Short mmCIF file of C-alpha atoms in Angstrom, two decimals:
data_model
loop_
_atom_site.label_atom_id
_atom_site.label_comp_id
_atom_site.label_asym_id
_atom_site.label_seq_id
_atom_site.Cartn_x
_atom_site.Cartn_y
_atom_site.Cartn_z
CA GLY A 151 -12.75 -27.92 -10.86
CA ALA A 152 -14.26 -30.28 -8.33
CA THR A 153 -13.20 -28.10 -5.40
CA LEU A 154 -14.92 -25.09 -6.95
CA ALA A 155 -18.07 -27.13 -7.60
CA TYR A 156 -18.13 -28.28 -3.96
CA GLU A 157 -17.59 -24.70 -2.74
CA ARG A 158 -20.51 -23.49 -4.85
CA LEU A 159 -22.72 -26.31 -3.60
CA ALA A 160 -21.75 -25.56 0.01
CA ASP A 161 -22.50 -21.86 -0.53
CA ALA A 162 -25.86 -22.68 -2.08
CA LEU A 163 -26.78 -24.93 0.86
CA LEU A 164 -25.27 -22.94 3.71
CA LEU A 165 -25.99 -19.45 2.45
CA ARG A 166 -29.35 -20.33 0.90
CA GLY A 167 -28.50 -18.68 -2.37
CA ALA A 168 -27.43 -15.34 -0.84
CA ASP A 169 -24.47 -13.52 -2.35
CA PRO A 170 -21.62 -14.07 0.11
CA GLY A 171 -20.13 -10.71 -0.80
CA ILE A 172 -17.12 -12.25 -2.48
CA ALA A 173 -15.02 -10.06 -4.70
CA PRO A 174 -14.26 -11.69 -8.06
CA GLY A 175 -11.32 -13.98 -7.45
CA GLY A 176 -11.36 -13.22 -3.73
CA HIS A 177 -10.71 -15.81 -1.06
CA GLY A 178 -11.97 -13.86 1.94
CA ALA A 179 -15.58 -14.88 1.56
CA SER A 180 -17.71 -15.16 4.63
CA ARG A 181 -19.27 -18.53 5.34
CA SER A 182 -21.47 -17.01 8.03
CA LEU A 183 -25.09 -16.76 6.91
CA PRO A 184 -25.86 -13.85 9.30
CA ALA A 185 -22.75 -11.97 8.07
CA VAL A 186 -23.72 -12.52 4.44
CA GLN A 187 -27.29 -11.41 5.12
CA ALA A 188 -26.13 -8.28 6.95
CA PHE A 189 -23.67 -7.46 4.14
CA THR A 190 -26.42 -7.90 1.53
CA ASN A 191 -28.71 -5.61 3.56
CA GLY A 192 -25.90 -3.05 3.69
CA GLN A 193 -25.44 -3.17 -0.07
CA SER A 194 -29.19 -2.61 -0.55
CA ALA A 195 -29.14 0.35 1.85
CA LEU A 196 -26.12 1.76 -0.03
CA GLU A 197 -28.12 1.72 -3.26
CA GLU A 198 -30.73 3.85 -1.45
CA TRP A 199 -27.96 6.05 0.00
CA ASP A 200 -29.18 5.35 3.55
CA LEU A 201 -25.73 5.63 5.08
CA ASP A 202 -26.87 5.12 8.67
CA ALA A 203 -28.49 1.80 7.70
CA VAL A 204 -25.39 0.89 5.69
CA ASP A 205 -23.14 1.58 8.67
CA SER A 206 -25.31 -0.56 10.96
CA ALA A 207 -25.53 -3.44 8.49
CA PHE A 208 -21.80 -3.59 7.80
CA GLN A 209 -21.01 -3.33 11.53
CA LEU A 210 -23.32 -6.29 12.09
CA ALA A 211 -21.65 -8.26 9.29
CA LEU A 212 -18.28 -7.66 10.97
CA ARG A 213 -19.64 -8.77 14.33
CA PHE A 214 -20.72 -12.07 12.78
CA ASP A 215 -17.51 -12.42 10.76
CA PRO A 216 -14.56 -10.23 11.79
CA GLN A 217 -12.64 -11.45 8.69
CA HIS A 218 -15.21 -10.11 6.19
CA ALA A 219 -12.90 -7.89 4.14
CA ARG A 220 -15.60 -6.29 2.00
CA ALA A 221 -17.73 -5.38 5.03
CA ALA A 222 -14.70 -3.76 6.67
CA PHE A 223 -13.83 -1.84 3.51
CA TRP A 224 -17.36 -0.61 2.79
CA LEU A 225 -17.87 0.39 6.42
CA ALA A 226 -14.67 2.44 6.17
CA GLN A 227 -15.80 3.97 2.88
CA VAL A 228 -19.22 4.94 4.21
CA ARG A 229 -17.74 6.50 7.33
CA ALA A 230 -15.34 8.52 5.19
CA TRP A 231 -18.27 9.67 3.04
CA GLN A 232 -20.07 10.70 6.23
CA ASP A 233 -17.04 12.88 7.02
CA GLN A 234 -16.36 11.07 10.27
CA ARG A 235 -12.95 11.44 11.89
CA PRO A 236 -10.20 9.44 10.15
CA ASN A 237 -9.71 7.18 13.17
CA ALA A 238 -13.33 5.99 12.66
CA TRP A 239 -12.51 4.58 9.23
CA GLY A 240 -8.74 4.47 8.68
CA THR A 241 -8.19 1.37 10.78
CA LEU A 242 -11.12 -0.36 9.06
CA ALA A 243 -9.53 0.30 5.66
CA ASP A 244 -6.22 -1.07 6.98
CA ARG A 245 -8.04 -4.12 8.30
CA ALA A 246 -9.77 -4.74 4.96
CA LEU A 247 -6.45 -4.60 3.14
CA ALA A 248 -4.94 -7.14 5.53
CA ILE A 249 -7.67 -9.67 4.67
CA ASP A 250 -7.85 -11.28 1.24
CA GLY A 251 -11.17 -10.73 -0.49
CA LEU A 252 -11.32 -7.26 -2.06
CA SER A 253 -11.67 -6.63 -5.78
CA GLU A 254 -8.90 -4.67 -7.48
CA ARG A 255 -11.05 -1.51 -7.39
CA GLU A 256 -11.99 -1.99 -3.73
CA ARG A 257 -8.33 -2.56 -2.86
CA ALA A 258 -7.37 0.70 -4.60
CA LEU A 259 -10.15 2.60 -2.81
CA ALA A 260 -9.10 1.10 0.54
CA GLN A 261 -5.48 2.14 -0.10
CA ALA A 262 -6.66 5.66 -0.89
CA LEU A 263 -8.64 5.74 2.37
CA VAL A 264 -5.57 4.67 4.32
CA HIS A 265 -3.56 7.47 2.69
CA LEU A 266 -6.33 9.98 3.47
CA SER A 267 -6.53 8.84 7.08
CA HIS A 268 -2.79 9.52 7.48
CA GLY A 269 -2.86 12.88 5.69
CA ARG A 270 -0.98 11.60 2.63
CA TYR A 271 -3.19 13.53 0.24
CA ALA A 272 -0.98 13.38 -2.85
CA ASN A 273 -0.90 9.57 -2.65
CA ALA A 274 -4.66 9.35 -2.17
CA CYS A 275 -5.37 11.79 -5.01
CA SER A 276 -3.12 9.79 -7.31
CA ILE A 277 -5.11 6.62 -6.66
CA TYR A 278 -8.43 8.40 -7.22
CA GLU A 279 -7.10 9.88 -10.47
CA ARG A 280 -6.16 6.38 -11.72
CA LEU A 281 -9.63 5.09 -10.86
CA ILE A 282 -11.25 7.97 -12.73
CA ALA A 283 -8.96 7.37 -15.71
CA ARG A 284 -10.27 3.79 -15.87
CA SER A 285 -13.89 4.92 -15.61
CA ASP A 286 -15.03 8.51 -15.71
CA ARG A 287 -18.34 7.33 -14.17
CA ASP A 288 -16.72 6.14 -10.93
CA PHE A 289 -18.62 7.94 -8.17
CA ALA A 290 -16.24 6.80 -5.42
CA GLY A 291 -13.26 7.97 -7.47
CA TRP A 292 -14.69 11.44 -8.07
CA PHE A 293 -16.00 11.88 -4.53
CA GLY A 294 -12.70 10.63 -3.11
CA LEU A 295 -10.77 13.10 -5.27
CA GLY A 296 -13.03 15.86 -3.97
CA GLN A 297 -12.39 14.81 -0.39
CA CYS A 298 -8.69 14.52 -1.05
CA GLU A 299 -8.42 18.08 -2.39
CA MET A 300 -10.78 19.69 0.12
CA GLN A 301 -9.28 18.06 3.23
CA ASN A 302 -5.71 18.93 2.27
CA LYS A 303 -4.68 21.95 4.34
CA ILE A 304 -0.93 21.50 3.77
CA VAL A 305 0.95 24.71 2.93
CA ILE A 306 4.05 24.52 0.74
CA PRO A 307 6.67 27.05 -0.39
CA ASP A 308 5.86 28.97 -3.57
CA ALA A 309 8.24 31.67 -4.79
CA SER A 310 5.59 33.08 -7.15
CA SER A 311 3.17 33.78 -4.29
CA PRO A 312 3.33 37.19 -2.55
CA SER A 313 3.56 35.42 0.81
CA GLY A 314 6.03 32.83 -0.46
CA TRP A 315 3.56 30.06 0.40
CA ARG A 316 0.49 28.39 -1.08
CA PHE A 317 -1.90 25.59 -0.27
CA GLN A 318 -0.93 22.25 -1.79
CA ALA A 319 -4.58 21.48 -2.58
CA ASN A 320 -6.48 22.76 -5.56
CA THR A 321 -9.88 23.83 -4.25
CA GLN A 322 -11.32 24.37 -7.73
CA ARG A 323 -10.30 20.85 -8.69
CA GLY A 324 -11.93 19.53 -5.51
CA MET A 325 -15.18 21.35 -6.26
CA ASN A 326 -15.18 20.04 -9.83
CA ALA A 327 -14.61 16.50 -8.54
CA TYR A 328 -17.58 16.81 -6.18
CA LEU A 329 -19.68 18.19 -9.04
CA ASN A 330 -18.80 15.19 -11.21
CA ALA A 331 -19.66 12.82 -8.35
CA PHE A 332 -23.03 14.49 -7.81
CA GLU A 333 -23.81 14.32 -11.52
CA ILE A 334 -23.11 10.58 -11.47
CA LEU A 335 -25.23 9.96 -8.35
CA PRO A 336 -27.56 12.95 -7.79
CA SER A 337 -29.37 11.31 -4.86
CA VAL A 338 -26.22 11.79 -2.78
CA TYR A 339 -26.61 15.55 -2.88
#
C-alpha cells in the first residue's frame, strides 16, 4: 500500500497531474513528463480523428520514452487505420507487446495487428470477432474486422466453385464490419 501511495505522489509531483497513459494494472508507465504530455496530446487528437496529429504526437512520446508501450501500440493502430504498409506498423505492434503496460483490450488489438502485418488474416479476424463479442460498440474491433476481410487476398480450394477456387475472405462481411464501425464513429467516414 505504501509503495502505491509513493508512486501516486511521485506521479502527481513529476507529471504535474497528467495522465501517464498507464493501462489499468500496467507496469510500463512512462515517467517522462514530455512523453506523457505528447501521449495525452495524441489521445486528444485521436478523439478529433486527426490522425496526422495523432501520429506525430505518439512518435514524439516514443522519442522521449522508447519503452512507452501504449504510445507504440496506438501509433501502430493509427498507421494501420491510415492504410500504411504493414512494415510501418507491424514492428510497432510487436514492440508494444514486448513491453508491459497494455490493457487486455490493447494487447488483443496489438496481437491482431501483428497477425495482419504477417498476412495471418484468420488469426486477426478471430481476435477482432472476440472483441466485438465482448462489446458490439467496439469501433477498433469492427474496423479491424473490416480490414482483415478486405485485405485478405488468399485463394483456397473450393470444389463447389466452377473454377475449383475461391477467395478466403468474405467481402460482404468486410463491408458490413466497416458499416458497423462507421455507425459507431461517423466522423471517421
